PDB file of C-alpha atoms in Angstrom:
ATOM      1  CA  UNK A   1      20.542  50.330  11.800  1.00 66.00           C
ATOM      2  CA  UNK A   2      20.577  47.584  14.425  1.00 77.00           C
ATOM      3  CA  UNK A   3      20.727  50.200  17.171  1.00 74.00           C
ATOM      4  CA  UNK A   4      17.707  51.995  15.703  1.00 72.00           C
ATOM      5  CA  UNK A   5      15.718  48.745  15.701  1.00 77.00           C
ATOM      6  CA  UNK A   6      16.556  48.108  19.349  1.00 81.00           C
ATOM      7  CA  UNK A   7      15.197  51.543  20.234  1.00 76.00           C
ATOM      8  CA  UNK A   8      12.165  51.085  17.997  1.00 78.00           C
ATOM      9  CA  UNK A   9      11.252  47.624  19.314  1.00 85.00           C
ATOM     10  CA  UNK A  10       9.435  48.867  22.477  1.00 87.00           C
ATOM     11  CA  UNK A  11       7.298  51.109  20.266  1.00 85.00           C
ATOM     12  CA  UNK A  12       6.659  48.470  17.584  1.00 86.00           C
ATOM     13  CA  UNK A  13       2.877  48.424  18.080  1.00 92.00           C
ATOM     14  CA  UNK A  14       2.617  52.186  17.646  1.00 90.00           C
ATOM     15  CA  UNK A  15       4.941  52.060  14.628  1.00 88.00           C
ATOM     16  CA  UNK A  16       2.846  49.309  13.034  1.00 90.00           C
ATOM     17  CA  UNK A  17      -0.304  51.328  13.734  1.00 93.00           C
ATOM     18  CA  UNK A  18       1.292  54.324  12.006  1.00 90.00           C
ATOM     19  CA  UNK A  19       2.185  52.148   9.002  1.00 89.00           C
ATOM     20  CA  UNK A  20      -1.343  50.725   8.871  1.00 92.00           C
ATOM     21  CA  UNK A  21      -2.876  54.194   9.023  1.00 93.00           C
ATOM     22  CA  UNK A  22      -0.485  55.395   6.300  1.00 90.00           C
ATOM     23  CA  UNK A  23      -1.531  52.464   4.094  1.00 91.00           C
ATOM     24  CA  UNK A  24      -5.235  53.122   4.702  1.00 93.00           C
ATOM     25  CA  UNK A  25      -4.812  56.815   3.956  1.00 92.00           C
ATOM     26  CA  UNK A  26      -2.884  56.133   0.750  1.00 90.00           C
ATOM     27  CA  UNK A  27      -5.325  53.516  -0.546  1.00 91.00           C
ATOM     28  CA  UNK A  28      -8.345  55.712   0.213  1.00 92.00           C
ATOM     29  CA  UNK A  29      -6.673  58.653  -1.522  1.00 91.00           C
ATOM     30  CA  UNK A  30      -6.202  56.451  -4.593  1.00 88.00           C
ATOM     31  CA  UNK A  31      -9.783  55.121  -4.492  1.00 91.00           C
ATOM     32  CA  UNK A  32     -11.221  58.639  -4.722  1.00 88.00           C
ATOM     33  CA  UNK A  33     -10.262  59.147  -8.418  1.00 88.00           C
ATOM     34  CA  UNK A  34     -11.710  55.731  -9.237  1.00 89.00           C
ATOM     35  CA  UNK A  35     -15.070  56.894  -7.894  1.00 92.00           C
ATOM     36  CA  UNK A  36     -14.919  60.050  -9.999  1.00 89.00           C
ATOM     37  CA  UNK A  37     -14.008  57.896 -12.995  1.00 88.00           C
ATOM     38  CA  UNK A  38     -17.173  55.861 -12.409  1.00 89.00           C
ATOM     39  CA  UNK A  39     -19.213  59.066 -12.267  1.00 89.00           C
ATOM     40  CA  UNK A  40     -17.777  60.288 -15.559  1.00 89.00           C
ATOM     41  CA  UNK A  41     -17.886  56.923 -17.344  1.00 85.00           C
ATOM     42  CA  UNK A  42     -21.220  55.706 -16.025  1.00 83.00           C
ATOM     43  CA  UNK A  43     -23.218  58.914 -15.898  1.00 83.00           C
ATOM     44  CA  UNK A  44     -21.638  61.677 -17.995  1.00 82.00           C
ATOM     45  CA  UNK A  45     -20.142  59.934 -21.033  1.00 82.00           C
ATOM     46  CA  UNK A  46     -22.315  56.796 -21.228  1.00 79.00           C
ATOM     47  CA  UNK A  47     -25.590  57.497 -19.429  1.00 80.00           C
ATOM     48  CA  UNK A  48     -27.361  54.667 -21.282  1.00 78.00           C
ATOM     49  CA  UNK A  49     -31.127  54.549 -20.961  1.00 82.00           C
ATOM     50  CA  UNK A  50     -31.236  55.882 -17.402  1.00 82.00           C
ATOM     51  CA  UNK A  51     -33.855  58.429 -16.497  1.00 84.00           C
ATOM     52  CA  UNK A  52     -32.916  61.830 -15.106  1.00 84.00           C
ATOM     53  CA  UNK A  53     -33.927  60.736 -11.611  1.00 88.00           C
ATOM     54  CA  UNK A  54     -31.693  57.653 -11.849  1.00 87.00           C
ATOM     55  CA  UNK A  55     -28.806  59.751 -13.148  1.00 87.00           C
ATOM     56  CA  UNK A  56     -29.122  62.330 -10.383  1.00 89.00           C
ATOM     57  CA  UNK A  57     -29.537  59.775  -7.595  1.00 91.00           C
ATOM     58  CA  UNK A  58     -26.609  57.693  -8.910  1.00 88.00           C
ATOM     59  CA  UNK A  59     -24.314  60.697  -9.200  1.00 90.00           C
ATOM     60  CA  UNK A  60     -25.304  61.974  -5.745  1.00 93.00           C
ATOM     61  CA  UNK A  61     -24.714  58.543  -4.234  1.00 94.00           C
ATOM     62  CA  UNK A  62     -21.251  58.309  -5.812  1.00 93.00           C
ATOM     63  CA  UNK A  63     -20.428  61.902  -4.827  1.00 93.00           C
ATOM     64  CA  UNK A  64     -21.428  61.118  -1.236  1.00 95.00           C
ATOM     65  CA  UNK A  65     -19.208  58.047  -1.352  1.00 95.00           C
ATOM     66  CA  UNK A  66     -16.342  60.163  -2.738  1.00 94.00           C
ATOM     67  CA  UNK A  67     -16.752  62.711   0.052  1.00 95.00           C
ATOM     68  CA  UNK A  68     -16.832  59.934   2.663  1.00 95.00           C
ATOM     69  CA  UNK A  69     -13.694  58.329   1.215  1.00 95.00           C
ATOM     70  CA  UNK A  70     -11.900  61.703   1.132  1.00 94.00           C
ATOM     71  CA  UNK A  71     -12.843  62.435   4.756  1.00 96.00           C
ATOM     72  CA  UNK A  72     -11.735  58.969   5.887  1.00 96.00           C
ATOM     73  CA  UNK A  73      -8.476  59.387   3.988  1.00 94.00           C
ATOM     74  CA  UNK A  74      -7.740  62.713   5.699  1.00 95.00           C
ATOM     75  CA  UNK A  75      -8.746  61.288   9.075  1.00 96.00           C
ATOM     76  CA  UNK A  76      -6.421  58.309   8.614  1.00 94.00           C
ATOM     77  CA  UNK A  77      -3.611  60.644   7.496  1.00 92.00           C
ATOM     78  CA  UNK A  78      -4.111  62.894  10.527  1.00 94.00           C
ATOM     79  CA  UNK A  79      -4.144  59.938  12.927  1.00 95.00           C
ATOM     80  CA  UNK A  80      -1.072  58.516  11.198  1.00 91.00           C
ATOM     81  CA  UNK A  81       0.801  61.791  11.626  1.00 90.00           C
ATOM     82  CA  UNK A  82      -0.181  61.915  15.312  1.00 93.00           C
ATOM     83  CA  UNK A  83       0.907  58.334  15.989  1.00 92.00           C
ATOM     84  CA  UNK A  84       4.121  58.896  14.012  1.00 88.00           C
ATOM     85  CA  UNK A  85       4.865  61.988  16.083  1.00 88.00           C
ATOM     86  CA  UNK A  86       4.300  59.951  19.251  1.00 91.00           C
ATOM     87  CA  UNK A  87       6.684  57.216  18.117  1.00 88.00           C
ATOM     88  CA  UNK A  88       9.272  59.729  16.969  1.00 86.00           C
ATOM     89  CA  UNK A  89       9.168  61.688  20.207  1.00 86.00           C
ATOM     90  CA  UNK A  90       9.406  58.589  22.376  1.00 87.00           C
ATOM     91  CA  UNK A  91      12.234  57.160  20.287  1.00 83.00           C
ATOM     92  CA  UNK A  92      14.152  60.457  20.159  1.00 81.00           C
ATOM     93  CA  UNK A  93      13.792  61.020  23.871  1.00 83.00           C
ATOM     94  CA  UNK A  94      14.976  57.509  24.637  1.00 86.00           C
ATOM     95  CA  UNK A  95      18.040  57.895  22.369  1.00 80.00           C
ATOM     96  CA  UNK A  96      18.907  61.266  23.906  1.00 79.00           C
ATOM     97  CA  UNK A  97      18.446  60.017  27.474  1.00 83.00           C
ATOM     98  CA  UNK A  98      20.569  56.909  26.898  1.00 82.00           C
ATOM     99  CA  UNK A  99      23.320  59.007  25.327  1.00 79.00           C
ATOM    100  CA  UNK A 100      23.210  61.483  28.177  1.00 77.00           C
ATOM    101  CA  UNK A 101      23.261  58.643  30.719  1.00 81.00           C
ATOM    102  CA  UNK A 102      26.323  57.198  28.957  1.00 77.00           C
ATOM    103  CA  UNK A 103      28.108  60.578  29.042  1.00 73.00           C
ATOM    104  CA  UNK A 104      27.342  61.024  32.731  1.00 73.00           C
ATOM    105  CA  UNK A 105      28.877  57.615  33.500  1.00 76.00           C
ATOM    106  CA  UNK A 106      32.262  58.871  32.329  1.00 71.00           C
ATOM    107  CA  UNK A 107      34.888  59.801  34.877  1.00 72.00           C
ATOM    108  CA  UNK A 108      35.141  63.511  35.538  1.00 68.00           C
ATOM    109  CA  UNK A 109      38.584  63.756  33.929  1.00 66.00           C
ATOM    110  CA  UNK A 110      37.363  62.067  30.723  1.00 66.00           C
ATOM    111  CA  UNK A 111      34.275  64.272  30.699  1.00 64.00           C
ATOM    112  CA  UNK A 112      36.378  67.406  31.265  1.00 65.00           C
ATOM    113  CA  UNK A 113      38.600  66.497  28.304  1.00 64.00           C
ATOM    114  CA  UNK A 114      35.533  66.232  26.069  1.00 65.00           C
ATOM    115  CA  UNK A 115      33.680  69.332  25.121  1.00 64.00           C
ATOM    116  CA  UNK A 116      30.306  69.048  26.836  1.00 60.00           C
ATOM    117  CA  UNK A 117      28.572  71.339  24.349  1.00 66.00           C
ATOM    118  CA  UNK A 118      29.879  69.257  21.477  1.00 73.00           C
ATOM    119  CA  UNK A 119      28.658  66.069  23.146  1.00 71.00           C
ATOM    120  CA  UNK A 120      25.177  67.477  23.682  1.00 73.00           C
ATOM    121  CA  UNK A 121      25.157  68.712  20.104  1.00 78.00           C
ATOM    122  CA  UNK A 122      26.008  65.207  18.873  1.00 77.00           C
ATOM    123  CA  UNK A 123      23.258  63.702  21.027  1.00 76.00           C
ATOM    124  CA  UNK A 124      20.703  66.166  19.687  1.00 80.00           C
ATOM    125  CA  UNK A 125      21.834  65.529  16.108  1.00 81.00           C
ATOM    126  CA  UNK A 126      21.498  61.760  16.597  1.00 78.00           C
ATOM    127  CA  UNK A 127      18.019  62.313  18.001  1.00 78.00           C
ATOM    128  CA  UNK A 128      16.988  64.594  15.128  1.00 82.00           C
ATOM    129  CA  UNK A 129      18.426  62.266  12.492  1.00 82.00           C
ATOM    130  CA  UNK A 130      16.555  59.263  13.867  1.00 79.00           C
ATOM    131  CA  UNK A 131      13.337  61.307  14.031  1.00 80.00           C
ATOM    132  CA  UNK A 132      13.791  62.456  10.429  1.00 83.00           C
ATOM    133  CA  UNK A 133      14.479  58.900   9.305  1.00 82.00           C
ATOM    134  CA  UNK A 134      11.312  57.509  10.908  1.00 83.00           C
ATOM    135  CA  UNK A 135       9.190  60.353   9.505  1.00 81.00           C
ATOM    136  CA  UNK A 136      10.663  59.995   6.024  1.00 82.00           C
ATOM    137  CA  UNK A 137      10.231  56.231   6.064  1.00 82.00           C
ATOM    138  CA  UNK A 138       6.575  56.317   7.051  1.00 82.00           C
ATOM    139  CA  UNK A 139       5.526  59.385   5.064  1.00 80.00           C
ATOM    140  CA  UNK A 140       7.551  58.833   1.905  1.00 82.00           C
ATOM    141  CA  UNK A 141       8.936  55.357   1.411  1.00 81.00           C
ATOM    142  CA  UNK A 142       6.110  53.290   2.865  1.00 83.00           C
ATOM    143  CA  UNK A 143       3.359  55.494   1.402  1.00 82.00           C
ATOM    144  CA  UNK A 144       5.039  55.314  -2.022  1.00 82.00           C
ATOM    145  CA  UNK A 145       5.343  51.521  -1.735  1.00 85.00           C
ATOM    146  CA  UNK A 146       1.658  51.178  -0.860  1.00 86.00           C
ATOM    147  CA  UNK A 147       0.680  53.583  -3.654  1.00 82.00           C
ATOM    148  CA  UNK A 148       2.751  51.783  -6.272  1.00 81.00           C
ATOM    149  CA  UNK A 149       1.412  48.391  -5.116  1.00 85.00           C
ATOM    150  CA  UNK A 150      -2.176  49.637  -5.325  1.00 84.00           C
ATOM    151  CA  UNK A 151      -1.629  51.124  -8.772  1.00 80.00           C
ATOM    152  CA  UNK A 152      -0.018  47.923 -10.062  1.00 81.00           C
ATOM    153  CA  UNK A 153      -2.924  45.890  -8.673  1.00 85.00           C
ATOM    154  CA  UNK A 154      -5.417  48.269 -10.301  1.00 82.00           C
ATOM    155  CA  UNK A 155      -3.528  48.178 -13.613  1.00 81.00           C
ATOM    156  CA  UNK A 156      -3.429  44.359 -13.593  1.00 83.00           C
ATOM    157  CA  UNK A 157      -7.171  44.144 -12.933  1.00 85.00           C
ATOM    158  CA  UNK A 158      -7.895  46.545 -15.825  1.00 82.00           C
ATOM    159  CA  UNK A 159      -5.434  45.522 -18.558  1.00 81.00           C
ATOM    160  CA  UNK A 160      -2.016  43.852 -18.451  1.00 80.00           C
ATOM    161  CA  UNK A 161      -0.427  46.445 -20.781  1.00 84.00           C
ATOM    162  CA  UNK A 162      -0.890  49.176 -18.164  1.00 82.00           C
ATOM    163  CA  UNK A 163       1.749  47.612 -15.896  1.00 81.00           C
ATOM    164  CA  UNK A 164       4.745  48.141 -18.242  1.00 85.00           C
ATOM    165  CA  UNK A 165       3.512  51.648 -19.083  1.00 85.00           C
ATOM    166  CA  UNK A 166       3.201  52.413 -15.383  1.00 80.00           C
ATOM    167  CA  UNK A 167       6.634  50.993 -14.540  1.00 83.00           C
ATOM    168  CA  UNK A 168       8.261  52.945 -17.381  1.00 90.00           C
ATOM    169  CA  UNK A 169       6.562  56.078 -16.067  1.00 86.00           C
ATOM    170  CA  UNK A 170       7.889  55.393 -12.553  1.00 82.00           C
ATOM    171  CA  UNK A 171      11.447  54.944 -13.878  1.00 89.00           C
ATOM    172  CA  UNK A 172      11.253  58.124 -15.996  1.00 93.00           C
ATOM    173  CA  UNK A 173       9.803  60.196 -13.139  1.00 88.00           C
ATOM    174  CA  UNK A 174      12.338  58.779 -10.678  1.00 87.00           C
ATOM    175  CA  UNK A 175      15.200  59.604 -13.044  1.00 91.00           C
ATOM    176  CA  UNK A 176      13.938  63.126 -13.628  1.00 91.00           C
ATOM    177  CA  UNK A 177      13.483  63.667  -9.901  1.00 89.00           C
ATOM    178  CA  UNK A 178      17.020  62.423  -9.243  1.00 89.00           C
ATOM    179  CA  UNK A 179      18.475  64.719 -11.903  1.00 90.00           C
ATOM    180  CA  UNK A 180      16.556  67.698 -10.581  1.00 89.00           C
ATOM    181  CA  UNK A 181      17.574  67.033  -6.973  1.00 88.00           C
ATOM    182  CA  UNK A 182      21.244  66.786  -7.981  1.00 89.00           C
ATOM    183  CA  UNK A 183      20.976  70.052  -9.883  1.00 87.00           C
ATOM    184  CA  UNK A 184      19.280  71.754  -6.938  1.00 87.00           C
ATOM    185  CA  UNK A 185      21.991  70.505  -4.566  1.00 86.00           C
ATOM    186  CA  UNK A 186      24.753  71.791  -6.843  1.00 86.00           C
ATOM    187  CA  UNK A 187      23.016  75.177  -7.134  1.00 85.00           C
ATOM    188  CA  UNK A 188      22.634  75.355  -3.343  1.00 84.00           C
ATOM    189  CA  UNK A 189      26.332  74.559  -2.889  1.00 84.00           C
ATOM    190  CA  UNK A 190      27.322  77.271  -5.335  1.00 83.00           C
ATOM    191  CA  UNK A 191      25.075  79.772  -3.557  1.00 84.00           C
ATOM    192  CA  UNK A 192      26.553  78.865  -0.157  1.00 80.00           C
ATOM    193  CA  UNK A 193      30.113  79.237  -1.535  1.00 78.00           C
TER     194      UNK A 193
END
């Protein structure tokens, strides 16, 4: 892990930008249903004593806001994927080049004893693994952390009892996902055998 951080350090600003864009995208994606909830609660279920013109203008205003939030969310997600790809490519290339440079520093006899194809294969695998790790971290782990944090904040601002219900739901869904992934892996192994 320490080695990965040393390679990631020169690209820290781009990595932080990717994390920021991922957070913005995730929060905007979670704000969109809140807007639709306001439309349903404030205009469809409980219109109050609003005139038809007020209802239509209010709904159109909130729908426009929802469209704007959705577009900004997709834009942030697209920019985040682009910046992540940039970081991943730069990091992978740097790892591969340093590994290749290290192999070329070997004496010819040591290099001849090693299988060059195997060495290049290991370098490419290290590069691909680091790229997959960065992508998975930004797209899955960080986005999930931001999403869970936003949902906990929203639950706390609405009613305290929503937090335990939410956390129980996260544990149940996580357990089910883990069980399903183990079952899928065992089925894949049996198919490969």
